[in-house]
Tab-separated table of C-alpha atoms in Angstrom:
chain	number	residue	atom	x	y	z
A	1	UNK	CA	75.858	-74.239	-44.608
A	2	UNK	CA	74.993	-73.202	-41.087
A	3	UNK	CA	78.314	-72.976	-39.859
A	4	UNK	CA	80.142	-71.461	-42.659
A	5	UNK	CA	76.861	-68.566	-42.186
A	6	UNK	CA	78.258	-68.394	-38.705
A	7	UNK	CA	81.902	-68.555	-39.169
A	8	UNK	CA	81.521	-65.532	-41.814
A	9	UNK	CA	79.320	-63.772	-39.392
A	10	UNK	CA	82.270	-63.907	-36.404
A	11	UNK	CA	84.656	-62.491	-39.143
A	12	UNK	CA	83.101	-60.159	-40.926
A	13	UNK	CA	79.284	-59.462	-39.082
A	14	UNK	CA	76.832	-60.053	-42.121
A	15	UNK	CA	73.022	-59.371	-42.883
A	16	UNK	CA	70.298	-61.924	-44.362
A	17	UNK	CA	70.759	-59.909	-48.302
A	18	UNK	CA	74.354	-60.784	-47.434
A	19	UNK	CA	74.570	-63.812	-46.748
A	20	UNK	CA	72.115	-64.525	-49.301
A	21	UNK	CA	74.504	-62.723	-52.205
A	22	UNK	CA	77.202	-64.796	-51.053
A	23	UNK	CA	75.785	-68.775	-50.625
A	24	UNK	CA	74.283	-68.715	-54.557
A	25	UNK	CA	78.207	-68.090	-55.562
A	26	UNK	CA	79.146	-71.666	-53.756
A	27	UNK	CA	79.092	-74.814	-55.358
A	28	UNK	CA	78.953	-77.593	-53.434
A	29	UNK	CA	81.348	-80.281	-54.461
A	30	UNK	CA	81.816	-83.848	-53.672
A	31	UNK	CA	85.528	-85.756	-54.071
A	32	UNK	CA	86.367	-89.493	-53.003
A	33	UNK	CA	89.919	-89.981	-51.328
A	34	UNK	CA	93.034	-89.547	-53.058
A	35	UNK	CA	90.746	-87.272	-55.711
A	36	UNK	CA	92.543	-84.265	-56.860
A	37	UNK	CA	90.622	-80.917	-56.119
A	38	UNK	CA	93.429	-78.708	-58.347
A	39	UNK	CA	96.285	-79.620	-60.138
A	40	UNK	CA	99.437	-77.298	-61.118
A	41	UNK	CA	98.394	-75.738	-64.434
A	42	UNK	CA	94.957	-75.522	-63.206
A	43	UNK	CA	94.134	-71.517	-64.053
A	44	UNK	CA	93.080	-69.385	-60.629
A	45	UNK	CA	91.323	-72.309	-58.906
A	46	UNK	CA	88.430	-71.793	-56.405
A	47	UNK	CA	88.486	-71.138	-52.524
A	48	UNK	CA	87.386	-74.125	-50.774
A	49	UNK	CA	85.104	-73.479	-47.283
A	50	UNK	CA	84.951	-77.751	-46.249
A	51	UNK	CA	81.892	-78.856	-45.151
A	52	UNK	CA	83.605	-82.186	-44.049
A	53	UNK	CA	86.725	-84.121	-44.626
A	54	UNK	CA	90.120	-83.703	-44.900
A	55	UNK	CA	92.381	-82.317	-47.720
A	56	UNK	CA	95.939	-80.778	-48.066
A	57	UNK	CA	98.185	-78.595	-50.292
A	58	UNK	CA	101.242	-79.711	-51.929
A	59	UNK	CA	103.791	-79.193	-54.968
A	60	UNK	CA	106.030	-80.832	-56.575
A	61	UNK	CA	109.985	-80.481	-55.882
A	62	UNK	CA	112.307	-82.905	-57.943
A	63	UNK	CA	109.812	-85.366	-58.482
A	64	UNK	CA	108.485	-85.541	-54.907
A	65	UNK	CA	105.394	-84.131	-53.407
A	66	UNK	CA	106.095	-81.673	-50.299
A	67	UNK	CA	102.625	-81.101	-48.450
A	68	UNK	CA	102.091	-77.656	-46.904
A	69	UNK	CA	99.285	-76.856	-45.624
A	70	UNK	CA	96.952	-79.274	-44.334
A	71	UNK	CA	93.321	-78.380	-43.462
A	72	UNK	CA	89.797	-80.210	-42.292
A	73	UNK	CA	85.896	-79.476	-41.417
A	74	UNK	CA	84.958	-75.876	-41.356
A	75	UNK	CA	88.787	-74.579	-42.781
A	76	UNK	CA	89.575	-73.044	-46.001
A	77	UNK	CA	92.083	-74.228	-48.533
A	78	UNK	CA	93.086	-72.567	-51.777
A	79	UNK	CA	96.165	-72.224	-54.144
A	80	UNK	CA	95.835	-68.607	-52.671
A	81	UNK	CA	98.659	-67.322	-55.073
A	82	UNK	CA	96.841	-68.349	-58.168
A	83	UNK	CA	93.350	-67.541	-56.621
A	84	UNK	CA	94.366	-63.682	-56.276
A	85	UNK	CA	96.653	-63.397	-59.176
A	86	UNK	CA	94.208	-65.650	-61.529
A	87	UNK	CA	97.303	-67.109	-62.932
A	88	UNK	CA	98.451	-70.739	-63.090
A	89	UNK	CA	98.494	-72.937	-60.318
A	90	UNK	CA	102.017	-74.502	-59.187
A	91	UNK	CA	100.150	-76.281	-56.143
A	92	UNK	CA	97.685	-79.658	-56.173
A	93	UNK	CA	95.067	-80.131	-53.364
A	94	UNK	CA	94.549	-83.102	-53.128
A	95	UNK	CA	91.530	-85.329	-50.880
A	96	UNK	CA	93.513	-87.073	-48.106
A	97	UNK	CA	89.511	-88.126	-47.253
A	98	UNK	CA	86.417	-88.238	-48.922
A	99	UNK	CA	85.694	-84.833	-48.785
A	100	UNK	CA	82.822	-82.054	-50.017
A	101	UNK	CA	83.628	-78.398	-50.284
A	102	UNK	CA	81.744	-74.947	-51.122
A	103	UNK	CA	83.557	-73.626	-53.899
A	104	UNK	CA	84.073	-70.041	-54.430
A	105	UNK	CA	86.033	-68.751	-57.773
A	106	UNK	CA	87.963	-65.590	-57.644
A	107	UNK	CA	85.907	-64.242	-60.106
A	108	UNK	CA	82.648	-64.666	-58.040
A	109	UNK	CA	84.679	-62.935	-55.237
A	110	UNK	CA	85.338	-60.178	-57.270
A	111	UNK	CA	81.600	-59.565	-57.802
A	112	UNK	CA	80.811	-59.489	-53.980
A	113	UNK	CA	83.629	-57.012	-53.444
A	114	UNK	CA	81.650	-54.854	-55.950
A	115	UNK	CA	78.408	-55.757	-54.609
A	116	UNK	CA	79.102	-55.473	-51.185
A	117	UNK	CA	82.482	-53.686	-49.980
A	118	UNK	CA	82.220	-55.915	-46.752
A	119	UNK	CA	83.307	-58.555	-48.833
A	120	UNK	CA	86.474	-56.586	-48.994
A	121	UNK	CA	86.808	-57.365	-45.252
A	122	UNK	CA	86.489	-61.056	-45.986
A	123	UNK	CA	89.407	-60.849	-48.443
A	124	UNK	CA	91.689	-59.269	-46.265
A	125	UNK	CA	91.240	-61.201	-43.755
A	126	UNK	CA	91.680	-64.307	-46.027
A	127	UNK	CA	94.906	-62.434	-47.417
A	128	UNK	CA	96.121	-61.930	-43.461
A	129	UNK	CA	95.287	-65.286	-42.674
A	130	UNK	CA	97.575	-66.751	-45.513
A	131	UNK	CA	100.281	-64.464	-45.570
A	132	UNK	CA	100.837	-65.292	-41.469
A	133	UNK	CA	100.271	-69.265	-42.449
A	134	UNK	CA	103.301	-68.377	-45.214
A	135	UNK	CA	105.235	-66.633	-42.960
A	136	UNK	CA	105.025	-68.495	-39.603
A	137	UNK	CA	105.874	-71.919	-41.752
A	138	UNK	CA	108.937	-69.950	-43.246
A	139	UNK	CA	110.132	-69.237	-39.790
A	140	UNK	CA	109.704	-72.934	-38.079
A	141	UNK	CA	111.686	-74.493	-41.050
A	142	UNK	CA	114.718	-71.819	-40.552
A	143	UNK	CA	114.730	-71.881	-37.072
A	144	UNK	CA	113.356	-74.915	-35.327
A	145	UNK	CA	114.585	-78.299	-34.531
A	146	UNK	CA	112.617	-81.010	-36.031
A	147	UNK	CA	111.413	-81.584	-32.465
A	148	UNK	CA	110.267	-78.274	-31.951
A	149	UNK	CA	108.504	-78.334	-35.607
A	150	UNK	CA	106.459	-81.125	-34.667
A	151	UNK	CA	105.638	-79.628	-31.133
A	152	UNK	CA	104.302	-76.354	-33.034
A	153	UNK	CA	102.474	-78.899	-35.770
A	154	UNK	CA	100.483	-80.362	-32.518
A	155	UNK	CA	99.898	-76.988	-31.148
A	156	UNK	CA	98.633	-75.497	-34.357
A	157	UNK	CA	96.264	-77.744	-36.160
A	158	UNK	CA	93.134	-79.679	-35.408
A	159	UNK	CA	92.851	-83.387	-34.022
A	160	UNK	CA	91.826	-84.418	-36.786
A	161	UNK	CA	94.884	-83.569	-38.725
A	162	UNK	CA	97.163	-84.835	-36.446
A	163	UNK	CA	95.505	-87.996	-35.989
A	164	UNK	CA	94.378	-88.755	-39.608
A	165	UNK	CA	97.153	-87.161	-42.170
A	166	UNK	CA	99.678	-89.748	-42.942
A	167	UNK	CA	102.860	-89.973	-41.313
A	168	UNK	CA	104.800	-89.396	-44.772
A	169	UNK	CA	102.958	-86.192	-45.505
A	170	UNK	CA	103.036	-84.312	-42.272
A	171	UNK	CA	107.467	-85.697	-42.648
A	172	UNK	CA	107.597	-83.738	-45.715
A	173	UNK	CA	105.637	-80.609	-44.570
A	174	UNK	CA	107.869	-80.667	-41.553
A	175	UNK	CA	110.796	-81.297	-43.847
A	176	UNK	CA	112.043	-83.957	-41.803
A	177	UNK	CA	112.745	-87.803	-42.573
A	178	UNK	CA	109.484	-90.380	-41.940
A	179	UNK	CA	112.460	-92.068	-39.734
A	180	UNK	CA	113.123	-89.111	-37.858
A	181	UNK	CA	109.297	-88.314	-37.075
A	182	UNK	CA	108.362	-91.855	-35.709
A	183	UNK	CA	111.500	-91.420	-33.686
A	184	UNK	CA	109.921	-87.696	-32.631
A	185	UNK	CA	106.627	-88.910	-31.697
A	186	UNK	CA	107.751	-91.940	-29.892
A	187	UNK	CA	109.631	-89.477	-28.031
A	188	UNK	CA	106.831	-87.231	-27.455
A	189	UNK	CA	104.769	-90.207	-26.257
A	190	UNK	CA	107.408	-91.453	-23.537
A	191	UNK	CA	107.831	-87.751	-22.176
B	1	UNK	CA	102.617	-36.600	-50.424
B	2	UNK	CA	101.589	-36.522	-54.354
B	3	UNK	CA	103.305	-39.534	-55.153
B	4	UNK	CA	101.790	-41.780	-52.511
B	5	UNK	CA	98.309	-40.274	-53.064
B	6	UNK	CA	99.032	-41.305	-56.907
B	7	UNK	CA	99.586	-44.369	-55.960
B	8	UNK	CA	96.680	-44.658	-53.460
B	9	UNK	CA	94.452	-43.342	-56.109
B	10	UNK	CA	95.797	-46.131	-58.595
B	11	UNK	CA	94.756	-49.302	-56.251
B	12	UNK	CA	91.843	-47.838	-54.741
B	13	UNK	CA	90.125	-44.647	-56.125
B	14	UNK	CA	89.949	-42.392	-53.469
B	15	UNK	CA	87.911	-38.886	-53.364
B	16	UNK	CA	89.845	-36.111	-51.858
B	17	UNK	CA	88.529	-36.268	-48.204
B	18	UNK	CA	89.388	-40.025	-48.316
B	19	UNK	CA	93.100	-38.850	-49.167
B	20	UNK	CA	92.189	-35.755	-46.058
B	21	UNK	CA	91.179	-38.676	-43.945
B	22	UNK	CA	94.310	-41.084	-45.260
B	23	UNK	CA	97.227	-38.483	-44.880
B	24	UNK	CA	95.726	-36.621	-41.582
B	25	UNK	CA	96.846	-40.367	-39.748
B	26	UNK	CA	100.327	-40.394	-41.147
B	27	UNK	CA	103.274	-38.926	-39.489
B	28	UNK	CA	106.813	-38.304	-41.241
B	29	UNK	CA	109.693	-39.494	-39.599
B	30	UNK	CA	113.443	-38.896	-40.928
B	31	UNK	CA	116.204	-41.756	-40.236
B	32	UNK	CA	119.939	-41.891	-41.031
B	33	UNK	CA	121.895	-44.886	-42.271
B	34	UNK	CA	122.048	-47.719	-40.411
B	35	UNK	CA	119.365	-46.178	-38.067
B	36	UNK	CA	116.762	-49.031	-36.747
B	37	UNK	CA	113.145	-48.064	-37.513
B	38	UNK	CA	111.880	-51.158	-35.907
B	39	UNK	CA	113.426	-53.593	-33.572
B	40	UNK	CA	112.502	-57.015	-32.141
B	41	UNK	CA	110.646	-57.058	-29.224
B	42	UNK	CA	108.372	-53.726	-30.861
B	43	UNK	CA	104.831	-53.717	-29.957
B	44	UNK	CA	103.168	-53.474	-33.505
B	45	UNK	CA	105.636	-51.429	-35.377
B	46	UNK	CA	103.467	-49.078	-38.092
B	47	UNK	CA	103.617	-49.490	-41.924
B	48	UNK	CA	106.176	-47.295	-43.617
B	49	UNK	CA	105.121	-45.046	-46.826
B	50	UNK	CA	108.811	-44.656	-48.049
B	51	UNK	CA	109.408	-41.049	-49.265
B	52	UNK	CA	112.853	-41.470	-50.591
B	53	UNK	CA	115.816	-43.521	-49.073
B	54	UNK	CA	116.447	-47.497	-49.399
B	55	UNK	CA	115.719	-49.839	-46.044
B	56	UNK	CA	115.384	-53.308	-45.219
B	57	UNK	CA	113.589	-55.707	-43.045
B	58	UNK	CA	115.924	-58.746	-41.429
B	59	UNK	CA	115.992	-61.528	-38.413
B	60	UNK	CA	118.542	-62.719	-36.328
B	61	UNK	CA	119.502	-66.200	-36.750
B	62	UNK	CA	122.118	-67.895	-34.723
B	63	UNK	CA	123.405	-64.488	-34.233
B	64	UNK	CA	123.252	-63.544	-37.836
B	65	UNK	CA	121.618	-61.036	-39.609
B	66	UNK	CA	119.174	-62.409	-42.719
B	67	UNK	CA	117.414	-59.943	-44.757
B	68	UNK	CA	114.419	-60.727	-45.688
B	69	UNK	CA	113.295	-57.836	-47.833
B	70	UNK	CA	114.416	-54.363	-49.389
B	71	UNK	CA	112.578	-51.463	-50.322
B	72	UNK	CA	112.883	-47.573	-51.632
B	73	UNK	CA	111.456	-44.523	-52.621
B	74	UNK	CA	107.839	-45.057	-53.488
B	75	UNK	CA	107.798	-48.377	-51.783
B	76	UNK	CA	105.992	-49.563	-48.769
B	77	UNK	CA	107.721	-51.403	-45.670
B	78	UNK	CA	106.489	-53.414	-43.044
B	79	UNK	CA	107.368	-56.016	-40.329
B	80	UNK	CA	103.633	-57.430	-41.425
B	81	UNK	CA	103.043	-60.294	-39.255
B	82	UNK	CA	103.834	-58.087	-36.022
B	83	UNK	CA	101.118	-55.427	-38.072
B	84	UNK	CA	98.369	-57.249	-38.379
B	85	UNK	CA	98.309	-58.946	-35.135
B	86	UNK	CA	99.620	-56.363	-33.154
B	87	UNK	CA	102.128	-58.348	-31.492
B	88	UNK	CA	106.107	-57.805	-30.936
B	89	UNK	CA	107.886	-58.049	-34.234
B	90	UNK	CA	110.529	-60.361	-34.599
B	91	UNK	CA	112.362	-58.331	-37.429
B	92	UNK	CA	113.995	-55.565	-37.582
B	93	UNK	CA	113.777	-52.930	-40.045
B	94	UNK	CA	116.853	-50.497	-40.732
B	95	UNK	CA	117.502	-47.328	-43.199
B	96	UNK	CA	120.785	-49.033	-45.129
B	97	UNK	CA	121.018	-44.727	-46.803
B	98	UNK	CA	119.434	-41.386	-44.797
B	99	UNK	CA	115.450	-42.032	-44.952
B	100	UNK	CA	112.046	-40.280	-45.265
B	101	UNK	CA	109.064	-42.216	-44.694
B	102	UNK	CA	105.239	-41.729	-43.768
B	103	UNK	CA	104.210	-44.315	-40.807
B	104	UNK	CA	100.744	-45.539	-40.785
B	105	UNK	CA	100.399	-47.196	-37.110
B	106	UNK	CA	97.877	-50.402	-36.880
B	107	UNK	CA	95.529	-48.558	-35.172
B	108	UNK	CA	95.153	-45.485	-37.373
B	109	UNK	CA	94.697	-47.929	-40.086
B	110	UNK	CA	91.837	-49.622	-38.717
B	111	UNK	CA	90.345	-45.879	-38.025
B	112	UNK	CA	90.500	-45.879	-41.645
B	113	UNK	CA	88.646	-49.341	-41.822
B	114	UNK	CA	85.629	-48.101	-39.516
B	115	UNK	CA	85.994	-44.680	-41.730
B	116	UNK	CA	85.555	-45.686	-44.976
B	117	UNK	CA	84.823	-49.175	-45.923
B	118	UNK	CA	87.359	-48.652	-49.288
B	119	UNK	CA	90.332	-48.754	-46.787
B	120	UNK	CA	89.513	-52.404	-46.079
B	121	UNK	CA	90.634	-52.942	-49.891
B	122	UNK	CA	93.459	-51.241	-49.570
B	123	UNK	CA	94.069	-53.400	-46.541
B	124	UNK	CA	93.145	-56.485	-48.676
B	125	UNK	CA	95.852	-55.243	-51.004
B	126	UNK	CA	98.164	-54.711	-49.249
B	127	UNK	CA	97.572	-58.717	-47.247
B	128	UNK	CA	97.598	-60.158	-50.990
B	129	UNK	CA	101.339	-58.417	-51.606
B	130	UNK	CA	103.034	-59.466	-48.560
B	131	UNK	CA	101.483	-62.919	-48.982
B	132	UNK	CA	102.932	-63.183	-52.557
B	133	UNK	CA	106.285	-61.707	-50.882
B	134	UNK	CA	106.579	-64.191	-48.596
B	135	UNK	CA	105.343	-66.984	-51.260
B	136	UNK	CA	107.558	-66.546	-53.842
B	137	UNK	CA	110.604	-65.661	-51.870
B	138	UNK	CA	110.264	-69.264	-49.816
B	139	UNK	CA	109.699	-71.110	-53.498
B	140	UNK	CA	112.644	-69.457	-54.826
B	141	UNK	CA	114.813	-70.543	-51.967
B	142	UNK	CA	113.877	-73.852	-51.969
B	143	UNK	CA	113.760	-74.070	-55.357
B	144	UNK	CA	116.238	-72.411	-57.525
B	145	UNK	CA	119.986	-72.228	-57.759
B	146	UNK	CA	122.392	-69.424	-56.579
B	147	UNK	CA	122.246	-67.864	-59.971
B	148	UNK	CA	118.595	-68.191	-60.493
B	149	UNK	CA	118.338	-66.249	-57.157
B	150	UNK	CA	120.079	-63.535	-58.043
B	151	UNK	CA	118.545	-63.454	-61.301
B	152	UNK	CA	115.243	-63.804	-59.937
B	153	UNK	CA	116.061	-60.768	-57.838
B	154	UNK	CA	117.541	-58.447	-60.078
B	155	UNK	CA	114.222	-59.074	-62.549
B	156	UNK	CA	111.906	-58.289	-59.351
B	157	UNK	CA	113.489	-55.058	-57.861
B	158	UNK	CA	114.255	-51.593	-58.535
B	159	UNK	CA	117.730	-50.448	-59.899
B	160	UNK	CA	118.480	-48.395	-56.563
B	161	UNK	CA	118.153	-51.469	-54.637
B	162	UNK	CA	120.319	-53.892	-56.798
B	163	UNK	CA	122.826	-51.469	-57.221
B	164	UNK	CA	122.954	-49.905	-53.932
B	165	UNK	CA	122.119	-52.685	-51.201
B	166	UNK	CA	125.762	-54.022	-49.882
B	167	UNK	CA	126.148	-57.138	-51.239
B	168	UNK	CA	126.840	-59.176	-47.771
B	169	UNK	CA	122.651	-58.327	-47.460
B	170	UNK	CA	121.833	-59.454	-50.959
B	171	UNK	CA	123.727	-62.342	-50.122
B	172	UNK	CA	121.777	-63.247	-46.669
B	173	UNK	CA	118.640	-62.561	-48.624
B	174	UNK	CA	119.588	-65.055	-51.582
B	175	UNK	CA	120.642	-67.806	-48.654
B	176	UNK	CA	124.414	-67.971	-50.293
B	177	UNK	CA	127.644	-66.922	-49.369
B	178	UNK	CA	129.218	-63.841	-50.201
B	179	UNK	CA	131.828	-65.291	-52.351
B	180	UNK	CA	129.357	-67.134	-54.086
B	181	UNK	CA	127.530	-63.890	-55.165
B	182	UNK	CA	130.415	-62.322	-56.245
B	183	UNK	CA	131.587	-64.975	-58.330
B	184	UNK	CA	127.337	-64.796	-59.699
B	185	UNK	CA	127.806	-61.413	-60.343
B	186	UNK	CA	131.150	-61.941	-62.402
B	187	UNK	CA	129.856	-64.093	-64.562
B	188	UNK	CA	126.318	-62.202	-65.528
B	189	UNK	CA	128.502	-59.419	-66.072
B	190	UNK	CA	130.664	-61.249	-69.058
B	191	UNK	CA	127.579	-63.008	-70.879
């Protein structure tokens, strides 16, 4: 847990107590490929810190599963909507790899705002963080070229996703064709 | 100020030299119709405590103006993303009737932060409600049908703002045509 003690100390600045109040609310959780983390129905699922693998967000839209969001070692991943309003999930995360998370449920969140208002800190920032993810996406499906989405995919994630996400889900989060993404990153490769 | 300090009081508690400390960073600033409060290009625009009057937040795109979001009296307005990372905002915010607000600039806001740590959940607050903005409004577009829209906005806003926002910016906001709305509102009106 050494670097999710370090990433929460570059955020937020925390003491030994701190720390301390906030590890025994994690549960560490193990899931194999393809395992579902949440499914839509599930009621205010937890906040995921991964220790290691690779897992993404998606929902369901006439049948078909749109990813969008797509995260890997030391990144968060929540249905954040649910998580804050403790209401029903309309998102799955799903394990694109074998994966194992610290979970943290809302309600254990709650209790560390009222233990320690630091915490508050952390949620805001977690709030920021997903409202800018929300809104930047928002923007690069109204305005950009699917080109230009793919360039600001590269630009804004990890290796790891770029390299090990499957063609067909990063296509849907994109909202492009599979077609017209090979096309895109044979493109890319040639330039 | 008694309504917003109300309203501070209901989603945060605060003792009366937080409100001192609050209200002693905001500054009221008047605005007639069609007045811009915020442009693009605006280094970090502040948050707007809404006094009385009715404004919205839009984007260009392709030359054309989409609204994003409408607020009034008692409401708070924002171009968030700019905010938060105190960079230029890419949307505009204009008074659409004669305006009173309260700004709250970025920085006076993270005073507060350093101040008192309570501010930070007022900040977390206010995060989680722009994310949940931004969230539902991009499900409902890509969701629902013209109707739906429009009846998914008249059950989430206030009365002043469905009956007195033009309906050209309803329409942007919906992603329809203006002849589509009307026809929308024609046929609520006979069931």
């Amino acid at each position: 847990m050494q670097k999710l003690k370090q990433k929460l100390n570059e955020l937020i600045g925390i003491t030994d107590a701190e720390w301390t109040a906030f590890s025994q609310k994690l549960q560490e959780q193990i899931f194999k490929t393809k395992e579902l983390l949440v499914r839509e129905g599930s009621v205010s699922p937890p906040l995921f810190f991964i220790k290691s693998g690779l897992l993404r967000t998606y929902h369901l839209h006439d049948g078909k599963e749109i990813s969008t969001y797509f995260a890997c070692d030391n990144q968060l991943i929540s249905s954040f909507s649910s998580f804050i309003t403790q209401t029903r999930s309309i998102e799955y995360i799903e394990a694109i790899e074998d994966t194992i998370v610290y979970a943290l449920s809302s309600q254990a969140l709650n209790e560390l705002y009222k233990e320690a208002p630091k915490f508050e800190k952390l949620g805001r920032i977690l709030a920021e963080q997903n409202y800018l993810c929300v809104f930047d996406r928002t923007l690069v499906m109204q305005t950009k070229t699917g080109k230009e989405k793919y360039l600001d995919f590269m630009a804004n994630n990890e290796q790891k996703i770029i390299q090990r996400v499957p063609l067909r889900m990063i296509a849907t989060f994109l909202g492009i064709v599979s077609e017209s993404l090979s096309r895109i990153r044979k493109e890319i490769s040639i330039t």
